[in-house]
PDB file of C-alpha atoms in Angstrom:
ATOM      1  CA  UNK A   1      -2.828   4.223  15.915  1.00 87.00           C
ATOM      2  CA  UNK A   2      -5.675   1.808  15.581  1.00 91.00           C
ATOM      3  CA  UNK A   3      -7.619  -0.368  13.079  1.00 93.00           C
ATOM      4  CA  UNK A   4     -10.444   2.024  11.942  1.00 92.00           C
ATOM      5  CA  UNK A   5     -12.965  -0.444  10.572  1.00 93.00           C
ATOM      6  CA  UNK A   6     -13.787  -4.077   9.755  1.00 93.00           C
ATOM      7  CA  UNK A   7     -13.063  -7.209  11.680  1.00 95.00           C
ATOM      8  CA  UNK A   8     -10.128  -5.847  13.677  1.00 96.00           C
ATOM      9  CA  UNK A   9     -11.861  -2.491  14.412  1.00 95.00           C
ATOM     10  CA  UNK A  10     -10.513  -0.722  17.331  1.00 93.00           C
ATOM     11  CA  UNK A  11      -7.385  -2.787  17.849  1.00 95.00           C
ATOM     12  CA  UNK A  12      -4.369  -0.741  18.888  1.00 94.00           C
ATOM     13  CA  UNK A  13      -1.405  -0.953  16.598  1.00 94.00           C
ATOM     14  CA  UNK A  14       2.117  -0.242  17.664  1.00 94.00           C
ATOM     15  CA  UNK A  15       4.289   2.351  15.688  1.00 91.00           C
ATOM     16  CA  UNK A  16       7.803   1.483  14.754  1.00 91.00           C
ATOM     17  CA  UNK A  17      10.231   2.761  17.391  1.00 87.00           C
ATOM     18  CA  UNK A  18      12.411   5.747  16.469  1.00 77.00           C
ATOM     19  CA  UNK A  19      11.834   8.644  13.944  1.00 63.00           C
ATOM     20  CA  UNK A  20      12.731   6.986  10.657  1.00 63.00           C
ATOM     21  CA  UNK A  21       9.199   5.845  10.063  1.00 66.00           C
ATOM     22  CA  UNK A  22       6.114   8.151   9.824  1.00 67.00           C
ATOM     23  CA  UNK A  23       2.827   6.330  10.481  1.00 71.00           C
ATOM     24  CA  UNK A  24      -0.193   7.073   8.442  1.00 77.00           C
ATOM     25  CA  UNK A  25      -2.727   8.772  10.639  1.00 76.00           C
ATOM     26  CA  UNK A  26      -6.123   7.206  11.409  1.00 78.00           C
ATOM     27  CA  UNK A  27      -7.738  10.183   9.619  1.00 83.00           C
ATOM     28  CA  UNK A  28      -5.695   9.648   6.465  1.00 85.00           C
ATOM     29  CA  UNK A  29      -6.250   5.878   6.505  1.00 88.00           C
ATOM     30  CA  UNK A  30      -9.960   6.406   6.796  1.00 87.00           C
ATOM     31  CA  UNK A  31      -9.958   8.836   3.990  1.00 87.00           C
ATOM     32  CA  UNK A  32      -7.899   6.304   1.816  1.00 90.00           C
ATOM     33  CA  UNK A  33     -10.384   3.536   2.325  1.00 92.00           C
ATOM     34  CA  UNK A  34     -13.312   5.894   1.628  1.00 89.00           C
ATOM     35  CA  UNK A  35     -11.705   6.692  -1.836  1.00 88.00           C
ATOM     36  CA  UNK A  36     -10.908   3.022  -2.851  1.00 90.00           C
ATOM     37  CA  UNK A  37     -14.013   1.372  -1.456  1.00 81.00           C
ATOM     38  CA  UNK A  38     -14.592   0.826   2.273  1.00 83.00           C
ATOM     39  CA  UNK A  39     -14.763  -3.019   2.169  1.00 87.00           C
ATOM     40  CA  UNK A  40     -13.510  -5.678  -0.209  1.00 91.00           C
ATOM     41  CA  UNK A  41     -14.483  -9.182  -1.195  1.00 91.00           C
ATOM     42  CA  UNK A  42     -11.207 -10.919  -1.233  1.00 92.00           C
ATOM     43  CA  UNK A  43      -8.119 -10.093  -3.323  1.00 95.00           C
ATOM     44  CA  UNK A  44      -4.405  -9.726  -2.406  1.00 97.00           C
ATOM     45  CA  UNK A  45      -2.859  -6.444  -1.193  1.00 97.00           C
ATOM     46  CA  UNK A  46       0.850  -5.229  -1.171  1.00 98.00           C
ATOM     47  CA  UNK A  47       2.136  -2.938   1.419  1.00 97.00           C
ATOM     48  CA  UNK A  48       5.478  -2.151  -0.052  1.00 95.00           C
ATOM     49  CA  UNK A  49       6.857   0.409   2.420  1.00 94.00           C
ATOM     50  CA  UNK A  50       4.935  -1.178   5.278  1.00 95.00           C
ATOM     51  CA  UNK A  51       6.364   0.574   8.334  1.00 93.00           C
ATOM     52  CA  UNK A  52       4.097  -0.623  11.124  1.00 95.00           C
ATOM     53  CA  UNK A  53       1.759  -2.448   8.581  1.00 96.00           C
ATOM     54  CA  UNK A  54      -1.104  -0.240   9.359  1.00 95.00           C
ATOM     55  CA  UNK A  55      -2.432   0.089   5.819  1.00 95.00           C
ATOM     56  CA  UNK A  56      -2.152  -3.629   4.953  1.00 97.00           C
ATOM     57  CA  UNK A  57      -3.798  -4.592   8.271  1.00 97.00           C
ATOM     58  CA  UNK A  58      -6.656  -2.163   7.623  1.00 96.00           C
ATOM     59  CA  UNK A  59      -7.132  -3.799   4.190  1.00 97.00           C
ATOM     60  CA  UNK A  60      -7.153  -7.304   5.834  1.00 97.00           C
ATOM     61  CA  UNK A  61      -9.634  -5.977   8.400  1.00 97.00           C
ATOM     62  CA  UNK A  62     -11.867  -4.749   5.533  1.00 96.00           C
ATOM     63  CA  UNK A  63     -12.009  -8.058   3.631  1.00 96.00           C
ATOM     64  CA  UNK A  64      -8.669  -8.344   1.590  1.00 97.00           C
ATOM     65  CA  UNK A  65      -7.847 -12.178   1.845  1.00 97.00           C
ATOM     66  CA  UNK A  66      -4.035 -11.832   1.941  1.00 98.00           C
ATOM     67  CA  UNK A  67      -1.435  -9.065   2.253  1.00 98.00           C
ATOM     68  CA  UNK A  68       2.235  -9.048   1.626  1.00 98.00           C
ATOM     69  CA  UNK A  69       4.156  -6.630   3.882  1.00 98.00           C
ATOM     70  CA  UNK A  70       7.602  -5.427   2.729  1.00 97.00           C
ATOM     71  CA  UNK A  71       9.893  -3.082   4.644  1.00 96.00           C
ATOM     72  CA  UNK A  72      13.825  -2.803   4.684  1.00 94.00           C
ATOM     73  CA  UNK A  73      14.105  -1.928   8.461  1.00 94.00           C
ATOM     74  CA  UNK A  74      14.305  -4.710  10.999  1.00 95.00           C
ATOM     75  CA  UNK A  75      12.432  -2.645  13.617  1.00 95.00           C
ATOM     76  CA  UNK A  76       9.539  -2.247  11.100  1.00 95.00           C
ATOM     77  CA  UNK A  77       9.504  -6.073  10.442  1.00 97.00           C
ATOM     78  CA  UNK A  78       9.384  -6.675  14.214  1.00 97.00           C
ATOM     79  CA  UNK A  79       6.504  -4.119  14.539  1.00 97.00           C
ATOM     80  CA  UNK A  80       4.585  -5.733  11.774  1.00 97.00           C
ATOM     81  CA  UNK A  81       4.740  -9.078  13.276  1.00 98.00           C
ATOM     82  CA  UNK A  82       3.474  -7.759  16.747  1.00 97.00           C
ATOM     83  CA  UNK A  83       0.620  -5.841  15.004  1.00 97.00           C
ATOM     84  CA  UNK A  84      -0.388  -9.011  13.025  1.00 98.00           C
ATOM     85  CA  UNK A  85      -0.372 -10.937  16.217  1.00 97.00           C
ATOM     86  CA  UNK A  86      -2.644  -8.521  17.896  1.00 96.00           C
ATOM     87  CA  UNK A  87      -5.197  -8.767  15.024  1.00 96.00           C
ATOM     88  CA  UNK A  88      -4.685 -12.560  14.660  1.00 96.00           C
ATOM     89  CA  UNK A  89      -3.812 -11.941  10.989  1.00 97.00           C
ATOM     90  CA  UNK A  90      -0.555 -13.818  10.733  1.00 96.00           C
ATOM     91  CA  UNK A  91      -2.054 -16.594   8.626  1.00 96.00           C
ATOM     92  CA  UNK A  92      -3.318 -14.070   6.035  1.00 97.00           C
ATOM     93  CA  UNK A  93       0.050 -12.380   5.766  1.00 98.00           C
ATOM     94  CA  UNK A  94       3.574 -12.573   4.305  1.00 97.00           C
ATOM     95  CA  UNK A  95       6.213 -10.390   5.731  1.00 98.00           C
ATOM     96  CA  UNK A  96       9.601  -9.696   4.118  1.00 97.00           C
ATOM     97  CA  UNK A  97      12.621  -7.570   4.943  1.00 97.00           C
ATOM     98  CA  UNK A  98      13.722  -6.170   1.578  1.00 96.00           C
ATOM     99  CA  UNK A  99      13.943  -2.952  -0.400  1.00 92.00           C
ATOM    100  CA  UNK A 100      11.243  -2.008  -2.655  1.00 92.00           C
ATOM    101  CA  UNK A 101      12.984  -2.714  -5.973  1.00 91.00           C
ATOM    102  CA  UNK A 102      14.163  -6.116  -5.043  1.00 94.00           C
ATOM    103  CA  UNK A 103      10.768  -7.130  -3.589  1.00 96.00           C
ATOM    104  CA  UNK A 104       9.133  -5.980  -6.881  1.00 95.00           C
ATOM    105  CA  UNK A 105      11.588  -8.210  -8.864  1.00 95.00           C
ATOM    106  CA  UNK A 106      10.619 -11.251  -6.477  1.00 95.00           C
ATOM    107  CA  UNK A 107       6.872 -10.451  -6.965  1.00 96.00           C
ATOM    108  CA  UNK A 108       7.152 -10.222 -10.725  1.00 95.00           C
ATOM    109  CA  UNK A 109       8.848 -13.807 -10.706  1.00 95.00           C
ATOM    110  CA  UNK A 110       5.893 -15.137  -8.683  1.00 94.00           C
ATOM    111  CA  UNK A 111       3.497 -13.649 -11.274  1.00 93.00           C
ATOM    112  CA  UNK A 112       1.284 -12.223  -8.508  1.00 94.00           C
ATOM    113  CA  UNK A 113      -1.505  -9.563  -9.083  1.00 95.00           C
ATOM    114  CA  UNK A 114      -2.867  -7.285  -6.497  1.00 97.00           C
ATOM    115  CA  UNK A 115      -6.216  -5.573  -5.772  1.00 96.00           C
ATOM    116  CA  UNK A 116      -4.441  -2.913  -3.732  1.00 97.00           C
ATOM    117  CA  UNK A 117      -0.924  -1.711  -3.652  1.00 97.00           C
ATOM    118  CA  UNK A 118       0.263   0.765  -1.066  1.00 97.00           C
ATOM    119  CA  UNK A 119       3.222   2.919  -1.848  1.00 95.00           C
ATOM    120  CA  UNK A 120       4.229   5.024   1.160  1.00 89.00           C
ATOM    121  CA  UNK A 121       7.946   5.470   1.033  1.00 87.00           C
ATOM    122  CA  UNK A 122      10.008   7.894   3.150  1.00 76.00           C
ATOM    123  CA  UNK A 123       9.216  11.300   1.864  1.00 67.00           C
ATOM    124  CA  UNK A 124      12.824  12.176   1.265  1.00 64.00           C
ATOM    125  CA  UNK A 125      13.600   9.125  -0.782  1.00 57.00           C
ATOM    126  CA  UNK A 126      10.741   8.918  -3.285  1.00 69.00           C
ATOM    127  CA  UNK A 127      10.852   6.947  -6.514  1.00 87.00           C
ATOM    128  CA  UNK A 128       7.148   6.731  -6.996  1.00 92.00           C
ATOM    129  CA  UNK A 129       6.860   7.375 -10.575  1.00 91.00           C
ATOM    130  CA  UNK A 130       9.507   4.627 -11.352  1.00 92.00           C
ATOM    131  CA  UNK A 131       7.897   2.211  -9.012  1.00 93.00           C
ATOM    132  CA  UNK A 132       4.336   2.818 -10.471  1.00 94.00           C
ATOM    133  CA  UNK A 133       5.690   2.482 -14.009  1.00 94.00           C
ATOM    134  CA  UNK A 134       7.270  -0.911 -13.059  1.00 94.00           C
ATOM    135  CA  UNK A 135       4.038  -2.110 -11.450  1.00 95.00           C
ATOM    136  CA  UNK A 136       2.133  -1.079 -14.577  1.00 95.00           C
ATOM    137  CA  UNK A 137       4.560  -2.591 -17.087  1.00 94.00           C
ATOM    138  CA  UNK A 138       4.610  -5.859 -15.251  1.00 95.00           C
ATOM    139  CA  UNK A 139       0.862  -5.909 -14.792  1.00 94.00           C
ATOM    140  CA  UNK A 140       1.192  -6.502 -10.975  1.00 96.00           C
ATOM    141  CA  UNK A 141      -2.205  -4.583 -10.473  1.00 96.00           C
ATOM    142  CA  UNK A 142      -5.403  -6.174 -11.338  1.00 95.00           C
ATOM    143  CA  UNK A 143      -7.524  -4.435 -13.962  1.00 93.00           C
ATOM    144  CA  UNK A 144     -10.076  -3.298 -11.305  1.00 92.00           C
ATOM    145  CA  UNK A 145      -7.327  -2.642  -8.602  1.00 95.00           C
ATOM    146  CA  UNK A 146      -5.895   0.585  -7.024  1.00 96.00           C
ATOM    147  CA  UNK A 147      -2.357   1.878  -6.264  1.00 97.00           C
ATOM    148  CA  UNK A 148      -2.446   4.127  -3.296  1.00 96.00           C
ATOM    149  CA  UNK A 149       0.485   6.528  -2.757  1.00 95.00           C
ATOM    150  CA  UNK A 150       1.158   8.653   0.217  1.00 91.00           C
ATOM    151  CA  UNK A 151       3.766  11.308  -0.327  1.00 91.00           C
ATOM    152  CA  UNK A 152       4.748  14.873   0.810  1.00 88.00           C
ATOM    153  CA  UNK A 153       2.190  17.394  -0.090  1.00 89.00           C
ATOM    154  CA  UNK A 154       4.936  19.303  -2.076  1.00 90.00           C
ATOM    155  CA  UNK A 155       5.256  16.348  -4.521  1.00 88.00           C
ATOM    156  CA  UNK A 156       3.088  16.541  -7.636  1.00 89.00           C
ATOM    157  CA  UNK A 157       2.674  13.193  -9.390  1.00 92.00           C
ATOM    158  CA  UNK A 158       1.768  13.019 -13.125  1.00 94.00           C
ATOM    159  CA  UNK A 159      -1.934  12.577 -14.277  1.00 96.00           C
ATOM    160  CA  UNK A 160      -0.753   9.346 -16.215  1.00 95.00           C
ATOM    161  CA  UNK A 161       2.005   6.825 -15.660  1.00 94.00           C
ATOM    162  CA  UNK A 162       2.282   4.135 -18.253  1.00 92.00           C
ATOM    163  CA  UNK A 163      -1.296   2.712 -18.512  1.00 92.00           C
ATOM    164  CA  UNK A 164      -2.410   4.105 -15.175  1.00 95.00           C
ATOM    165  CA  UNK A 165      -4.327   7.218 -14.577  1.00 96.00           C
ATOM    166  CA  UNK A 166      -4.764   9.355 -11.514  1.00 96.00           C
ATOM    167  CA  UNK A 167      -8.115   8.622 -10.067  1.00 94.00           C
ATOM    168  CA  UNK A 168      -8.048  10.899  -6.970  1.00 94.00           C
ATOM    169  CA  UNK A 169      -5.574  13.420  -5.240  1.00 95.00           C
ATOM    170  CA  UNK A 170      -6.204  14.745  -1.722  1.00 94.00           C
ATOM    171  CA  UNK A 171      -3.916  16.673   0.603  1.00 93.00           C
ATOM    172  CA  UNK A 172      -4.051  16.343   4.462  1.00 89.00           C
ATOM    173  CA  UNK A 173      -1.468  18.830   5.918  1.00 88.00           C
ATOM    174  CA  UNK A 174       2.001  17.712   5.038  1.00 87.00           C
ATOM    175  CA  UNK A 175       0.749  14.545   3.416  1.00 87.00           C
ATOM    176  CA  UNK A 176      -0.982  13.855   0.161  1.00 92.00           C
ATOM    177  CA  UNK A 177      -2.756  10.790  -1.156  1.00 94.00           C
ATOM    178  CA  UNK A 178      -2.732  10.083  -4.906  1.00 95.00           C
ATOM    179  CA  UNK A 179      -4.558   7.042  -6.201  1.00 96.00           C
ATOM    180  CA  UNK A 180      -4.078   5.358  -9.607  1.00 97.00           C
ATOM    181  CA  UNK A 181      -5.880   2.771 -11.618  1.00 95.00           C
ATOM    182  CA  UNK A 182      -5.800   1.408 -15.072  1.00 91.00           C
ATOM    183  CA  UNK A 183      -7.314   3.816 -17.646  1.00 81.00           C
ATOM    184  CA  UNK A 184      -9.167   0.948 -19.464  1.00 67.00           C
ATOM    185  CA  UNK A 185      -8.439   2.791 -22.803  1.00 56.00           C
ATOM    186  CA  UNK A 186      -8.424   0.414 -25.735  1.00 45.00           C
ATOM    187  CA  UNK A 187      -9.313  -2.612 -23.439  1.00 45.00           C
ATOM    188  CA  UNK A 188     -11.702  -5.142 -24.900  1.00 37.00           C
TER     189      UNK A 188
END
């Protein structure tokens, strides 16, 4: 696993030890960033099921100013810290050990908005529709932002969730990527 492009390009990232975390492959990571725009001029990202932190670190490498990493596993948190050190990205990051629902509640209280939100939960424990709905209802995504979900290719997510519409859907073997953004219907 490595950083594909940007300021940290080529840096090797450690995977979370054990079999409970499935890292996003470099090929899928590159495809994701080709879909949402290869580079960014600032903004904040949220990597909600961060694992090794690979998606959030890639976003930082490509111009996101700050990224919040959340995972409930202590081994994942340790791995994220090591990977941030390798990329000298600690100052641009916040890392929390928490589950997704509690983390979202804390983020809602902070009134944060994100340019990019990564949702890559364990394939067997998906609550993607519920999480996306909560993100939309609480306006955690900027109007020009994206929610990037990674899920099993056997999962079909709806075209619309609250005010968000499916922008892209691609399958890579056992994994699928579905990207949402605001529909902008009825916006001034």
